[in-house]
mmCIF file of N, CA, C and O in Angstrom:
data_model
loop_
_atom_site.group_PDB
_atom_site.id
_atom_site.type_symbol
_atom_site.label_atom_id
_atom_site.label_comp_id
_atom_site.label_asym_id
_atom_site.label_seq_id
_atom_site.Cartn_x
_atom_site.Cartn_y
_atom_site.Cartn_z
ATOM 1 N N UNK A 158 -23.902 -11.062 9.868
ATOM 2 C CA UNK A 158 -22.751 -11.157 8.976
ATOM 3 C C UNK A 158 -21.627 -10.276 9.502
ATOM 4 O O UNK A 158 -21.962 -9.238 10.072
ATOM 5 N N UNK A 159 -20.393 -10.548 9.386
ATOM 6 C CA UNK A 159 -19.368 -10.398 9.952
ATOM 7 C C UNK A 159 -19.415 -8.689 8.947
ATOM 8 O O UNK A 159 -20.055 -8.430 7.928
ATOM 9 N N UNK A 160 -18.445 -7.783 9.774
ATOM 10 C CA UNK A 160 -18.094 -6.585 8.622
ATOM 11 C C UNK A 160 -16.444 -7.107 8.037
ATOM 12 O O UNK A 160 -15.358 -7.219 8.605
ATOM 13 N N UNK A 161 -16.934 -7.350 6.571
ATOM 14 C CA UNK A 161 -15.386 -7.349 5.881
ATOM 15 C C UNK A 161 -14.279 -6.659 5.961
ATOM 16 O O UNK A 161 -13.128 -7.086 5.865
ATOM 17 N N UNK A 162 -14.845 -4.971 6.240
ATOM 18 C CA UNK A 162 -13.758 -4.331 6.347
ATOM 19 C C UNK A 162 -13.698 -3.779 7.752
ATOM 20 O O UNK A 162 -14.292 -2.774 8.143
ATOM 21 N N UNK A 163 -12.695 -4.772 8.651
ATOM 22 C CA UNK A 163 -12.578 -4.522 9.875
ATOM 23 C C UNK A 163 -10.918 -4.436 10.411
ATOM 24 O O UNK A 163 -10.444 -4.613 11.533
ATOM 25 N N UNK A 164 -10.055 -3.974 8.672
ATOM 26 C CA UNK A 164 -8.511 -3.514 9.466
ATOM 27 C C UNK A 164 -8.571 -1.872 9.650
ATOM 28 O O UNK A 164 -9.468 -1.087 9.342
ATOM 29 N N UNK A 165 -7.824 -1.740 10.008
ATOM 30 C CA UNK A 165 -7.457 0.089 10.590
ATOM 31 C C UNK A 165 -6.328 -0.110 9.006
ATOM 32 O O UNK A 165 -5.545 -0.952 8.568
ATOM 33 N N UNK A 166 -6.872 1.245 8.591
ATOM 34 C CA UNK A 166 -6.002 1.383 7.349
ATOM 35 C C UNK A 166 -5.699 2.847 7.014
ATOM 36 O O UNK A 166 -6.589 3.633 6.688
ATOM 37 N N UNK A 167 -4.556 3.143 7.096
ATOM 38 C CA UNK A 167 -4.055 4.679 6.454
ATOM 39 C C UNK A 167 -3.186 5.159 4.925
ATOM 40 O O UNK A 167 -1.990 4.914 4.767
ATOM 41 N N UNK A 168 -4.025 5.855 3.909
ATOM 42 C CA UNK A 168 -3.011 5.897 3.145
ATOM 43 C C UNK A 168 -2.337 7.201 2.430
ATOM 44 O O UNK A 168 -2.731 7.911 1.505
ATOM 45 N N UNK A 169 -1.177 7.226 3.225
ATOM 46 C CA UNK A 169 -0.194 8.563 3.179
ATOM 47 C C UNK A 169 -0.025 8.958 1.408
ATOM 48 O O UNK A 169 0.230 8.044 0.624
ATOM 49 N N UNK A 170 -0.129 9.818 1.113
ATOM 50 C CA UNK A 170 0.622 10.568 0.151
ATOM 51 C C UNK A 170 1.805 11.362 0.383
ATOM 52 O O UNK A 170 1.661 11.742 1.545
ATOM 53 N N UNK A 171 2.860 11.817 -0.041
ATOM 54 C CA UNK A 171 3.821 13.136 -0.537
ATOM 55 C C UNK A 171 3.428 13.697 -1.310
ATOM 56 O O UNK A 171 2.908 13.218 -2.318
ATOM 57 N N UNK A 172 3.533 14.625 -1.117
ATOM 58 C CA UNK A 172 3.901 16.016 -2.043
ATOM 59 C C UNK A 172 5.789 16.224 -3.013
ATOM 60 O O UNK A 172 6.805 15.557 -2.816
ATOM 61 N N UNK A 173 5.635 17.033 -3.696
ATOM 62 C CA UNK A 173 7.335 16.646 -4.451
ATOM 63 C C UNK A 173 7.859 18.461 -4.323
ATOM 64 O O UNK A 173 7.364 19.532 -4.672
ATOM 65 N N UNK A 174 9.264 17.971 -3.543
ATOM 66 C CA UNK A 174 10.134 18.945 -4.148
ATOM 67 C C UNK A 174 10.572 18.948 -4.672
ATOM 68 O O UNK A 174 10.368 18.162 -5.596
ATOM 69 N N UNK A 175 11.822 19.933 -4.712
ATOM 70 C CA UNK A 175 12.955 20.373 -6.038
ATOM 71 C C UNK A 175 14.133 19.943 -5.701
ATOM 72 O O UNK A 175 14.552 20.330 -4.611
ATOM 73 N N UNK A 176 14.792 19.250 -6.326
ATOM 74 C CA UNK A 176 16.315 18.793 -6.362
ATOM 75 C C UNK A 176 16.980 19.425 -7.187
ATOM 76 O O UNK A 176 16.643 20.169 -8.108
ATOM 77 N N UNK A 177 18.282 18.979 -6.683
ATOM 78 C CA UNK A 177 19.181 19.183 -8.203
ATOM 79 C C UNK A 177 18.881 18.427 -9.276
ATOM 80 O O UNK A 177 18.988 18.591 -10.491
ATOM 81 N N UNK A 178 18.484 17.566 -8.580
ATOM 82 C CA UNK A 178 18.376 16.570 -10.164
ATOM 83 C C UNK A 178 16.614 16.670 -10.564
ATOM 84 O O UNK A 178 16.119 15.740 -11.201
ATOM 85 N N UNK A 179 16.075 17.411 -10.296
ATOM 86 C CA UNK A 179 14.533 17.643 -10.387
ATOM 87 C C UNK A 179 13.591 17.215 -9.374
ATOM 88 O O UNK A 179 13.978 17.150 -8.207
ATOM 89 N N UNK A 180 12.206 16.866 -9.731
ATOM 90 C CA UNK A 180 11.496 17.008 -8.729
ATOM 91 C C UNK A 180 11.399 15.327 -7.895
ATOM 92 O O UNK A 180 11.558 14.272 -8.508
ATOM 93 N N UNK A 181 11.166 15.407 -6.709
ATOM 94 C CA UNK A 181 11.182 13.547 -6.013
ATOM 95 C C UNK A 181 9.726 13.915 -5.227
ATOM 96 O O UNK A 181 9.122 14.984 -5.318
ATOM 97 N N UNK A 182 9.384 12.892 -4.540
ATOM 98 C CA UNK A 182 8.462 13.134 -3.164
ATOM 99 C C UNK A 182 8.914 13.140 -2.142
ATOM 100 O O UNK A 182 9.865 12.407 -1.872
ATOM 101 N N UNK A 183 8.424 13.889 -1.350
ATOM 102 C CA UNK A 183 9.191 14.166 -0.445
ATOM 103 C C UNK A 183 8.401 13.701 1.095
ATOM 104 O O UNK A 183 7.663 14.465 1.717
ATOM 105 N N UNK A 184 8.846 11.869 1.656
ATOM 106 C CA UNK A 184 8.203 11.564 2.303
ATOM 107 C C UNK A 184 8.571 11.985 4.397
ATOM 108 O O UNK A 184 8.387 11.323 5.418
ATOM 109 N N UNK A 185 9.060 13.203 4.165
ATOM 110 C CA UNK A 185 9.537 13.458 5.677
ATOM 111 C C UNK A 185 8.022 13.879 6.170
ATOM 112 O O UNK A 185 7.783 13.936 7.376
ATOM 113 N N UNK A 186 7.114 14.142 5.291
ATOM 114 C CA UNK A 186 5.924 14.927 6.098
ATOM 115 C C UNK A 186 4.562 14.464 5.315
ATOM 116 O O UNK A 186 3.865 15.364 4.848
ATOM 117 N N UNK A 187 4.141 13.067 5.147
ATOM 118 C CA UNK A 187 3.192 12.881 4.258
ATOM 119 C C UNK A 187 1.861 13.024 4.715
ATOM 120 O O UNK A 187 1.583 12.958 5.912
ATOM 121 N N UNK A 188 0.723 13.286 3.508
ATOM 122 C CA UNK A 188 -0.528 13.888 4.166
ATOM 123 C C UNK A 188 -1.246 12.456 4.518
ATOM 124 O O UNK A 188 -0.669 11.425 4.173
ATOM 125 N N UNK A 189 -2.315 12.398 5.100
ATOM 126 C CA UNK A 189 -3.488 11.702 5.203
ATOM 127 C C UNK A 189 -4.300 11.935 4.237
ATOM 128 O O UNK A 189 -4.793 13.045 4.032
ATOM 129 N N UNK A 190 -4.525 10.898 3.536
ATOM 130 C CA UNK A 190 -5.642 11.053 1.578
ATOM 131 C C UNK A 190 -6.500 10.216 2.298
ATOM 132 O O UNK A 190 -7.634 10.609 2.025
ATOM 133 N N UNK A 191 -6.594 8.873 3.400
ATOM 134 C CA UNK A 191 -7.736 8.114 3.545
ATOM 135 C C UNK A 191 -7.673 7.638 5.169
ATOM 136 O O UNK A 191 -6.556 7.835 5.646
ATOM 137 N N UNK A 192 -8.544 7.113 6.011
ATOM 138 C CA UNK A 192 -8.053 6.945 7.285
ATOM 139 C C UNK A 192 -9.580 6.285 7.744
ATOM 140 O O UNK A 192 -10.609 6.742 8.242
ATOM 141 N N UNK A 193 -9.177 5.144 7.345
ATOM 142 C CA UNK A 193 -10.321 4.020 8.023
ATOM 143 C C UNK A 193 -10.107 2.639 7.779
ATOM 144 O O UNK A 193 -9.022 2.068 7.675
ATOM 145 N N UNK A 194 -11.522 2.042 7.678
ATOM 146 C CA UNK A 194 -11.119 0.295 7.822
ATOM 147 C C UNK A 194 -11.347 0.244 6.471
ATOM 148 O O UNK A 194 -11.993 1.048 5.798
ATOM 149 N N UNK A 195 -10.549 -1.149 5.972
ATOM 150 C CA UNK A 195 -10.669 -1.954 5.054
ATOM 151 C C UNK A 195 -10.000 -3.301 5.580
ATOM 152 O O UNK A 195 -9.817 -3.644 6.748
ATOM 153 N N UNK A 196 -9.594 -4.160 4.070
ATOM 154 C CA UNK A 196 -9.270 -5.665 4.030
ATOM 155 C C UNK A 196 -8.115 -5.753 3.839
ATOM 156 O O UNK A 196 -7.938 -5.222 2.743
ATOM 157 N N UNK A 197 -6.850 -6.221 4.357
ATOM 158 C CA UNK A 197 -5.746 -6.623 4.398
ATOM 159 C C UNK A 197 -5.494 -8.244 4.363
ATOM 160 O O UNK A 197 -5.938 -9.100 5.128
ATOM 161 N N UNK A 198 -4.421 -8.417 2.939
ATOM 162 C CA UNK A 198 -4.923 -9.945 3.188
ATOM 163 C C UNK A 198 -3.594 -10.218 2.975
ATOM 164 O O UNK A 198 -3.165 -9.135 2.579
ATOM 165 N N UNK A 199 -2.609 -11.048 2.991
ATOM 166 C CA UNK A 199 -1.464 -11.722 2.672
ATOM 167 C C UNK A 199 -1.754 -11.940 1.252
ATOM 168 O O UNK A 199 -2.819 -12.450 0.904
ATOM 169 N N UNK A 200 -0.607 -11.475 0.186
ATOM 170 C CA UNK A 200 -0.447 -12.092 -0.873
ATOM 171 C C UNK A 200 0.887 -13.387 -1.428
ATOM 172 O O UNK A 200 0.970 -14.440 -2.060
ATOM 173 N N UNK A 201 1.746 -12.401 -0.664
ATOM 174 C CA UNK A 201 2.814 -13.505 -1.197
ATOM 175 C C UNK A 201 4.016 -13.022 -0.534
ATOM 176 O O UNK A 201 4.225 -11.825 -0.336
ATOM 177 N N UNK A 202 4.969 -14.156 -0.123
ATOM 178 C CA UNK A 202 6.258 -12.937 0.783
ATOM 179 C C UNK A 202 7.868 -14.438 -0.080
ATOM 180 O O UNK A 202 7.739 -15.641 -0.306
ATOM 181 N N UNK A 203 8.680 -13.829 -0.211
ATOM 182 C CA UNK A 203 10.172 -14.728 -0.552
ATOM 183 C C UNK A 203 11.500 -14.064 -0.156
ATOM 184 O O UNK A 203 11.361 -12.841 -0.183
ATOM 185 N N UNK A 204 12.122 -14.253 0.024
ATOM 186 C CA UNK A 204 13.385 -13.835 0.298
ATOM 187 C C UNK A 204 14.539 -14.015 -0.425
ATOM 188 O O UNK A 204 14.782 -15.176 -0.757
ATOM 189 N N UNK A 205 15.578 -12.856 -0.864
ATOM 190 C CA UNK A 205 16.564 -13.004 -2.011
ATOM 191 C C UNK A 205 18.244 -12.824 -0.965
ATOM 192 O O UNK A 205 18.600 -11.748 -0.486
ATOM 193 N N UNK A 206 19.014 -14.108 -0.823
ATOM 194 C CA UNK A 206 20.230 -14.456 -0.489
ATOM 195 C C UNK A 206 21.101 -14.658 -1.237
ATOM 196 O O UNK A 206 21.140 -15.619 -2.005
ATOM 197 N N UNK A 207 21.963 -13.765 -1.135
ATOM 198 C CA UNK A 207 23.490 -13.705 -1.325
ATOM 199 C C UNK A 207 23.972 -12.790 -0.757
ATOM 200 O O UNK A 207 23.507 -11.826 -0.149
ATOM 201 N N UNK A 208 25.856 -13.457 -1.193
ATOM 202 C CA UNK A 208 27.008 -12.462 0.299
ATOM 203 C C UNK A 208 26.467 -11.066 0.343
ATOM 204 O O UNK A 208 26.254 -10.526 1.429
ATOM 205 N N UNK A 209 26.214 -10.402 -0.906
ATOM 206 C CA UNK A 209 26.119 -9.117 -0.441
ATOM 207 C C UNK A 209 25.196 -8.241 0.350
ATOM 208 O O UNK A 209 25.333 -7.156 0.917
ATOM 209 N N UNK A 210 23.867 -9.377 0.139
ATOM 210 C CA UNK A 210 22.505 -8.575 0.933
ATOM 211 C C UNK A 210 21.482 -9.468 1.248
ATOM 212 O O UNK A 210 21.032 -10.188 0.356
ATOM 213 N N UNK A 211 20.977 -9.537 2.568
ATOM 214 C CA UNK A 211 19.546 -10.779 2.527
ATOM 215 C C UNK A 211 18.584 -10.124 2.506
ATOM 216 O O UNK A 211 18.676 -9.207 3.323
ATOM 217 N N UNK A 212 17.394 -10.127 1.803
ATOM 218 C CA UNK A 212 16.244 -9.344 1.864
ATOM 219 C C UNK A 212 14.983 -10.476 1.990
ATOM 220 O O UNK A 212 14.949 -11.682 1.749
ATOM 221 N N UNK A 213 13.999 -9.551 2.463
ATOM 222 C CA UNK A 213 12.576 -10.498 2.610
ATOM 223 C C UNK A 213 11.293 -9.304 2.025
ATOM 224 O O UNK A 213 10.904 -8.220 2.462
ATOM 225 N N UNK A 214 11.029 -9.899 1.188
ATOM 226 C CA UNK A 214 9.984 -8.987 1.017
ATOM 227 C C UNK A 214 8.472 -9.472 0.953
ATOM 228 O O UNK A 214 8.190 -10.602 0.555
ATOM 229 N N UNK A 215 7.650 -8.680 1.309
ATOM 230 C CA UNK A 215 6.292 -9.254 1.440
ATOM 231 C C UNK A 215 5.098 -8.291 0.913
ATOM 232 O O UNK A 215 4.935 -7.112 1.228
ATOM 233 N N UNK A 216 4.405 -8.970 0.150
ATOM 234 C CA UNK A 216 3.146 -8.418 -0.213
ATOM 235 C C UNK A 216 1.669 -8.381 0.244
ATOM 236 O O UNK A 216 1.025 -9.400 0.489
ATOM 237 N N UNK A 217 1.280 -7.368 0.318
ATOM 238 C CA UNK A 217 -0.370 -8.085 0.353
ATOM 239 C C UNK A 217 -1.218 -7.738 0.093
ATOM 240 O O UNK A 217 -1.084 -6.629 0.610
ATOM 241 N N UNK A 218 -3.108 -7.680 -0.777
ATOM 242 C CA UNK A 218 -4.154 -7.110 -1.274
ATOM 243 C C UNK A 218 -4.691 -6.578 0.069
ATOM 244 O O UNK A 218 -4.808 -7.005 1.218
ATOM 245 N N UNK A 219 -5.047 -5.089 -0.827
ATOM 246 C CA UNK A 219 -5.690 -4.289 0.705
ATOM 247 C C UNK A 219 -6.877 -3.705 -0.579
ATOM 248 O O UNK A 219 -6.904 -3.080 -1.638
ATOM 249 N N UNK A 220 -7.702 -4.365 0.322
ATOM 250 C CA UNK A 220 -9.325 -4.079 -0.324
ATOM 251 C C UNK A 220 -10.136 -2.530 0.681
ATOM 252 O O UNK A 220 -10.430 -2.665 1.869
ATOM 253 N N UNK A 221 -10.333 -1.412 0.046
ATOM 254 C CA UNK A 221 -10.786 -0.425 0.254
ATOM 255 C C UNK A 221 -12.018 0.170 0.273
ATOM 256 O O UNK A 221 -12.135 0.548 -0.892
ATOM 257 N N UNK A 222 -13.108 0.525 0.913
ATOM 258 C CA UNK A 222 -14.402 1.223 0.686
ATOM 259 C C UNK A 222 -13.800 1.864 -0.801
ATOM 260 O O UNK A 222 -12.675 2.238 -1.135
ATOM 261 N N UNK A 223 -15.145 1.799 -1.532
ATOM 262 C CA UNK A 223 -15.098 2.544 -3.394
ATOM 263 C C UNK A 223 -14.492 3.885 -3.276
ATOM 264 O O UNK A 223 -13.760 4.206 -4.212
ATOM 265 N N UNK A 224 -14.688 4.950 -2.070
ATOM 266 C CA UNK A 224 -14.984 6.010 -1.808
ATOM 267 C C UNK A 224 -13.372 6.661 -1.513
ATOM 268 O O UNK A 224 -13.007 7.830 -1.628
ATOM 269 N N UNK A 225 -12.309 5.044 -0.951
ATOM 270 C CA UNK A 225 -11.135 5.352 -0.724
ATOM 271 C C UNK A 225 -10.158 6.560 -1.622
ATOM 272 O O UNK A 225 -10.358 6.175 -2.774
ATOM 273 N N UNK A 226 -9.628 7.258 -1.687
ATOM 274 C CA UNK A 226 -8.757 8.031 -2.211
ATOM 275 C C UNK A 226 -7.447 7.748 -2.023
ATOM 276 O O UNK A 226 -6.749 8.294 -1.169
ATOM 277 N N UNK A 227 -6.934 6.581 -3.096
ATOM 278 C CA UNK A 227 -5.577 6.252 -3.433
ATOM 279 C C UNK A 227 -5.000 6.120 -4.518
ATOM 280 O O UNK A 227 -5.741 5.703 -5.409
ATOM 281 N N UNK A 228 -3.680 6.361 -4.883
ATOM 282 C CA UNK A 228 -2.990 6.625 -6.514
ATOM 283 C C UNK A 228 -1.822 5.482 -6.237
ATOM 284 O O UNK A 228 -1.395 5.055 -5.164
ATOM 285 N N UNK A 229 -1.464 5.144 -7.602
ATOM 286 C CA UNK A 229 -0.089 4.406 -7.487
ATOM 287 C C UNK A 229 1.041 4.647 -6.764
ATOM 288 O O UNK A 229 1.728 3.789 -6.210
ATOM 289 N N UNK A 230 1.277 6.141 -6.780
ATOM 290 C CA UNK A 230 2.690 6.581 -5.807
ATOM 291 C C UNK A 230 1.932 6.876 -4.734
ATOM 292 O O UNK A 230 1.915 8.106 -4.719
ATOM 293 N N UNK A 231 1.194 6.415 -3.682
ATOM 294 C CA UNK A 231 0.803 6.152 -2.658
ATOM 295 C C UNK A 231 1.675 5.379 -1.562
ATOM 296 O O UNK A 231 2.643 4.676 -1.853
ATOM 297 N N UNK A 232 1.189 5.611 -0.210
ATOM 298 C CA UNK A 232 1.785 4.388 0.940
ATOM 299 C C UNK A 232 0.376 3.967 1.529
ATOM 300 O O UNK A 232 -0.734 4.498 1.511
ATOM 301 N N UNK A 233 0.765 3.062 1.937
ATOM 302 C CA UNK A 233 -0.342 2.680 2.871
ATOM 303 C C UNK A 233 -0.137 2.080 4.391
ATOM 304 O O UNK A 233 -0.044 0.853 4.404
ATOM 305 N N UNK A 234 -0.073 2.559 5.343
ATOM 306 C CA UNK A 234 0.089 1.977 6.857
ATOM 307 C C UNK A 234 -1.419 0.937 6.976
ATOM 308 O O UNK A 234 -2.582 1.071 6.595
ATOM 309 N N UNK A 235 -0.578 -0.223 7.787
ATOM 310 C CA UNK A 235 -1.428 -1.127 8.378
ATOM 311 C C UNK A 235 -0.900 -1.909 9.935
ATOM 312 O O UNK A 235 -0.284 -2.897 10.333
ATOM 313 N N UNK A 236 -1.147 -1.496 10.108
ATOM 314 C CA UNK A 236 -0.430 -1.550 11.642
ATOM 315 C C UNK A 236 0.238 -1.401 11.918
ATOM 316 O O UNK A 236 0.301 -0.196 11.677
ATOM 317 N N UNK A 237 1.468 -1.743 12.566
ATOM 318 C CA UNK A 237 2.710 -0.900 12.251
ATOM 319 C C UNK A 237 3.792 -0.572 11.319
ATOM 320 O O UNK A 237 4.806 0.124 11.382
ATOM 321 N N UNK A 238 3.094 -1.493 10.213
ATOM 322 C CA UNK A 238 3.905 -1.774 8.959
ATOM 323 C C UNK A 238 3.642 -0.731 8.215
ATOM 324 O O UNK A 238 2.544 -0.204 8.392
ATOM 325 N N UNK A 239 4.600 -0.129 7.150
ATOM 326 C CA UNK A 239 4.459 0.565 5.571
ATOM 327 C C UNK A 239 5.045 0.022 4.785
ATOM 328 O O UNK A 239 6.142 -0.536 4.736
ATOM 329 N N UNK A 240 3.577 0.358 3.569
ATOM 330 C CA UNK A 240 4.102 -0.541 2.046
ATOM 331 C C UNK A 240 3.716 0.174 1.633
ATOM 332 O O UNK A 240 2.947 1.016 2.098
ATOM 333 N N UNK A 241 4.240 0.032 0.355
ATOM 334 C CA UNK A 241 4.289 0.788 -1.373
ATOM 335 C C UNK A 241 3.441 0.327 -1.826
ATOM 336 O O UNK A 241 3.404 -0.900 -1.914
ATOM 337 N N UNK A 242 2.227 1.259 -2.386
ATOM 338 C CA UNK A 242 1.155 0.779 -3.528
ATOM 339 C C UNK A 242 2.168 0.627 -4.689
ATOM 340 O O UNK A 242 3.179 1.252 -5.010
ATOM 341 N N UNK A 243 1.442 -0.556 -5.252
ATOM 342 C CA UNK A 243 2.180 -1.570 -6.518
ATOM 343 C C UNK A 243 1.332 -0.923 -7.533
ATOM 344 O O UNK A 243 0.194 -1.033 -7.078
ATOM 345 N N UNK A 244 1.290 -0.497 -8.313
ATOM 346 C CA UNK A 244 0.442 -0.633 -9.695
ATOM 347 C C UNK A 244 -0.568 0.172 -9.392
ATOM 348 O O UNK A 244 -0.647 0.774 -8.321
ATOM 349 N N UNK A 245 -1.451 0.240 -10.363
ATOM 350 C CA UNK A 245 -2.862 1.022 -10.641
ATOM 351 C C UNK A 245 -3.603 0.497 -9.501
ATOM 352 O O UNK A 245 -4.017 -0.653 -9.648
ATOM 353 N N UNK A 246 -3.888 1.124 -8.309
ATOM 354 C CA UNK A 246 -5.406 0.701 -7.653
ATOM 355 C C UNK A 246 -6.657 0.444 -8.558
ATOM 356 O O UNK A 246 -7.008 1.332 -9.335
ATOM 357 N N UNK A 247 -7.329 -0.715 -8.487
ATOM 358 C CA UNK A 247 -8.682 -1.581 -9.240
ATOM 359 C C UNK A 247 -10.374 -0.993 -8.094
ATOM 360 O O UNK A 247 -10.899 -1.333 -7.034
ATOM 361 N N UNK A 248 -10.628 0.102 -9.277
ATOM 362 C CA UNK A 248 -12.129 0.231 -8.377
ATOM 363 C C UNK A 248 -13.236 -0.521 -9.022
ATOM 364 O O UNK A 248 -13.760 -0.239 -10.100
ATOM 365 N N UNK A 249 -13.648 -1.900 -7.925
ATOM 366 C CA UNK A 249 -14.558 -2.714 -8.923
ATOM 367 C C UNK A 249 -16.439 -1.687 -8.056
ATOM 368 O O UNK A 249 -17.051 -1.566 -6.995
ATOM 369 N N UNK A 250 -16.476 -1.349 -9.204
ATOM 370 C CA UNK A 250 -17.641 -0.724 -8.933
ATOM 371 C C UNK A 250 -19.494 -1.329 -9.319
ATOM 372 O O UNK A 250 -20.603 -0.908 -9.646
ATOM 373 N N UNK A 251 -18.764 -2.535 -8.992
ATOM 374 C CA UNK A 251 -20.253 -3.503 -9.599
ATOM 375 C C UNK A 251 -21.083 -4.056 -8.086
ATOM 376 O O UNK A 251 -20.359 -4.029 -7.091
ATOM 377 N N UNK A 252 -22.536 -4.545 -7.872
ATOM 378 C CA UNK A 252 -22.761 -5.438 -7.081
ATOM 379 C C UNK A 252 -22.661 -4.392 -5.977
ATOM 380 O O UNK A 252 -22.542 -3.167 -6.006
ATOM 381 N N UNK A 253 -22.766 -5.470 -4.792
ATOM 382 C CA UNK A 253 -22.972 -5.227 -3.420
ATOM 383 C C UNK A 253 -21.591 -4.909 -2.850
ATOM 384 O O UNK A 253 -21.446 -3.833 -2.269
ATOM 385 N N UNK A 254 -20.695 -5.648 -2.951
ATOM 386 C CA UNK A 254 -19.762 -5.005 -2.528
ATOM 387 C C UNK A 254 -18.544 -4.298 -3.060
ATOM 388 O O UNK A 254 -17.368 -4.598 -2.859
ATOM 389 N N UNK A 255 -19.173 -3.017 -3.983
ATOM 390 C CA UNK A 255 -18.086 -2.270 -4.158
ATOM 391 C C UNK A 255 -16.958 -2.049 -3.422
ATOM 392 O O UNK A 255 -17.018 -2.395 -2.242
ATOM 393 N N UNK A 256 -15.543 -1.368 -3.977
ATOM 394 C CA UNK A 256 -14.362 -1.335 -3.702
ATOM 395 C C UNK A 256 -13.064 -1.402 -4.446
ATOM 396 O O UNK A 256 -13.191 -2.065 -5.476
ATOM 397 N N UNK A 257 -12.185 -1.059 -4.310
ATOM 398 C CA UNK A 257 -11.506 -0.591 -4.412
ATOM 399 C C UNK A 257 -9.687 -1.857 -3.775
ATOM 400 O O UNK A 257 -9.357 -1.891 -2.590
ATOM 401 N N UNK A 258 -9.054 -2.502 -4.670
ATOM 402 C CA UNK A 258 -8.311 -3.476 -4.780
ATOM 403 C C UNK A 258 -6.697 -2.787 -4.919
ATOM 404 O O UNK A 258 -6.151 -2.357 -5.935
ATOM 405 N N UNK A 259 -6.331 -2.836 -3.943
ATOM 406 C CA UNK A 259 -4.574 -2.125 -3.990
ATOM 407 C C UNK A 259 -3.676 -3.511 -3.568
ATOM 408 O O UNK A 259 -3.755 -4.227 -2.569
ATOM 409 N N UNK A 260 -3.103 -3.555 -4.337
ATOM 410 C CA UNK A 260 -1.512 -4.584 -4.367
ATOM 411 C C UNK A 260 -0.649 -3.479 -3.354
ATOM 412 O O UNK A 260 -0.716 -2.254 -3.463
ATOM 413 N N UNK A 261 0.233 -4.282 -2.271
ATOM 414 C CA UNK A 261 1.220 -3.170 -1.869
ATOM 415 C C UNK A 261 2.137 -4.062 -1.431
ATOM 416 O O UNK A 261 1.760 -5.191 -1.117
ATOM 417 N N UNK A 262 3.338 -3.736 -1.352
ATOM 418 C CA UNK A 262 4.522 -4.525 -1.059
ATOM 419 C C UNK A 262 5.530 -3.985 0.128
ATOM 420 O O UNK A 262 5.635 -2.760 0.064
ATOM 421 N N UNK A 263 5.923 -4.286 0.672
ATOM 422 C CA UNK A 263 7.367 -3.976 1.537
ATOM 423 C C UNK A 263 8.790 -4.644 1.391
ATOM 424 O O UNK A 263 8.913 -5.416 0.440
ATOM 425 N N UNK A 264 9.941 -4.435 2.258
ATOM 426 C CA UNK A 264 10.905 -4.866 2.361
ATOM 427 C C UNK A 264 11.636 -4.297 3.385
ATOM 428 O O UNK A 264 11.777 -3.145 3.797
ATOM 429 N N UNK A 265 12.263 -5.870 3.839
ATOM 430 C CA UNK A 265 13.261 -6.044 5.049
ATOM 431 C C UNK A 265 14.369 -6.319 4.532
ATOM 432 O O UNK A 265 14.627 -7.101 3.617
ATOM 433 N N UNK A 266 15.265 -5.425 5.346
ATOM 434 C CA UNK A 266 17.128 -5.574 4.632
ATOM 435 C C UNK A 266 17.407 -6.473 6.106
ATOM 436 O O UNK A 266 18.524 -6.932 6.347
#
């Protein structure tokens, strides 16, 4: 049987400083929270046109060992790409193949 989780997967956190306007994350120096394989899959990608801006944005489910350590304000690298964890990461902790279900999205200007 094939191994399911056979992408290279990294997922960065920030830490937050202090602004004037209060605290942000601060992604010039983010840590390593996870650094191995999982499942990267295409979810869905569209593009929004008009004069002022063309954008393309694309999503996709990245399925994680249970054990992964990721939060909503998370990133996640997958090859040379970075995306934004979407929403609550899903740890299905039932059965044989436990894990861990992250939505993440990007965008091209």
């Amino acid at each position: 049987m094939k191994n399911l989780f056979s992408d290279h997967v990294m997922v960065l956190r920030a830490g937050f400083v202090e602004t004037a306007y209060g605290k942000k994350r601060d992604w010039s120096k983010p840590t390593v929270v996870f650094k191995g394989r999982g499942n990267v899959q295409p979810d869905r990608s569209f593009e929004v046109r008009s004069p002022e801006r063309e954008t393309a944005q694309e999503r996709v489910l990245a399925y994680l060992p249970f054990a992964a350590d990721v939060d909503s304000a998370d990133r996640l690298q997958f090859g040379s790409q970075l995306y934004e964890v979407d929403g609550v990461p899903m740890p299905w902790g039932h059965g044989s193949l436990r894990h861990v279900r992250v939505r993440a999205w990007r965008v091209e200007h």
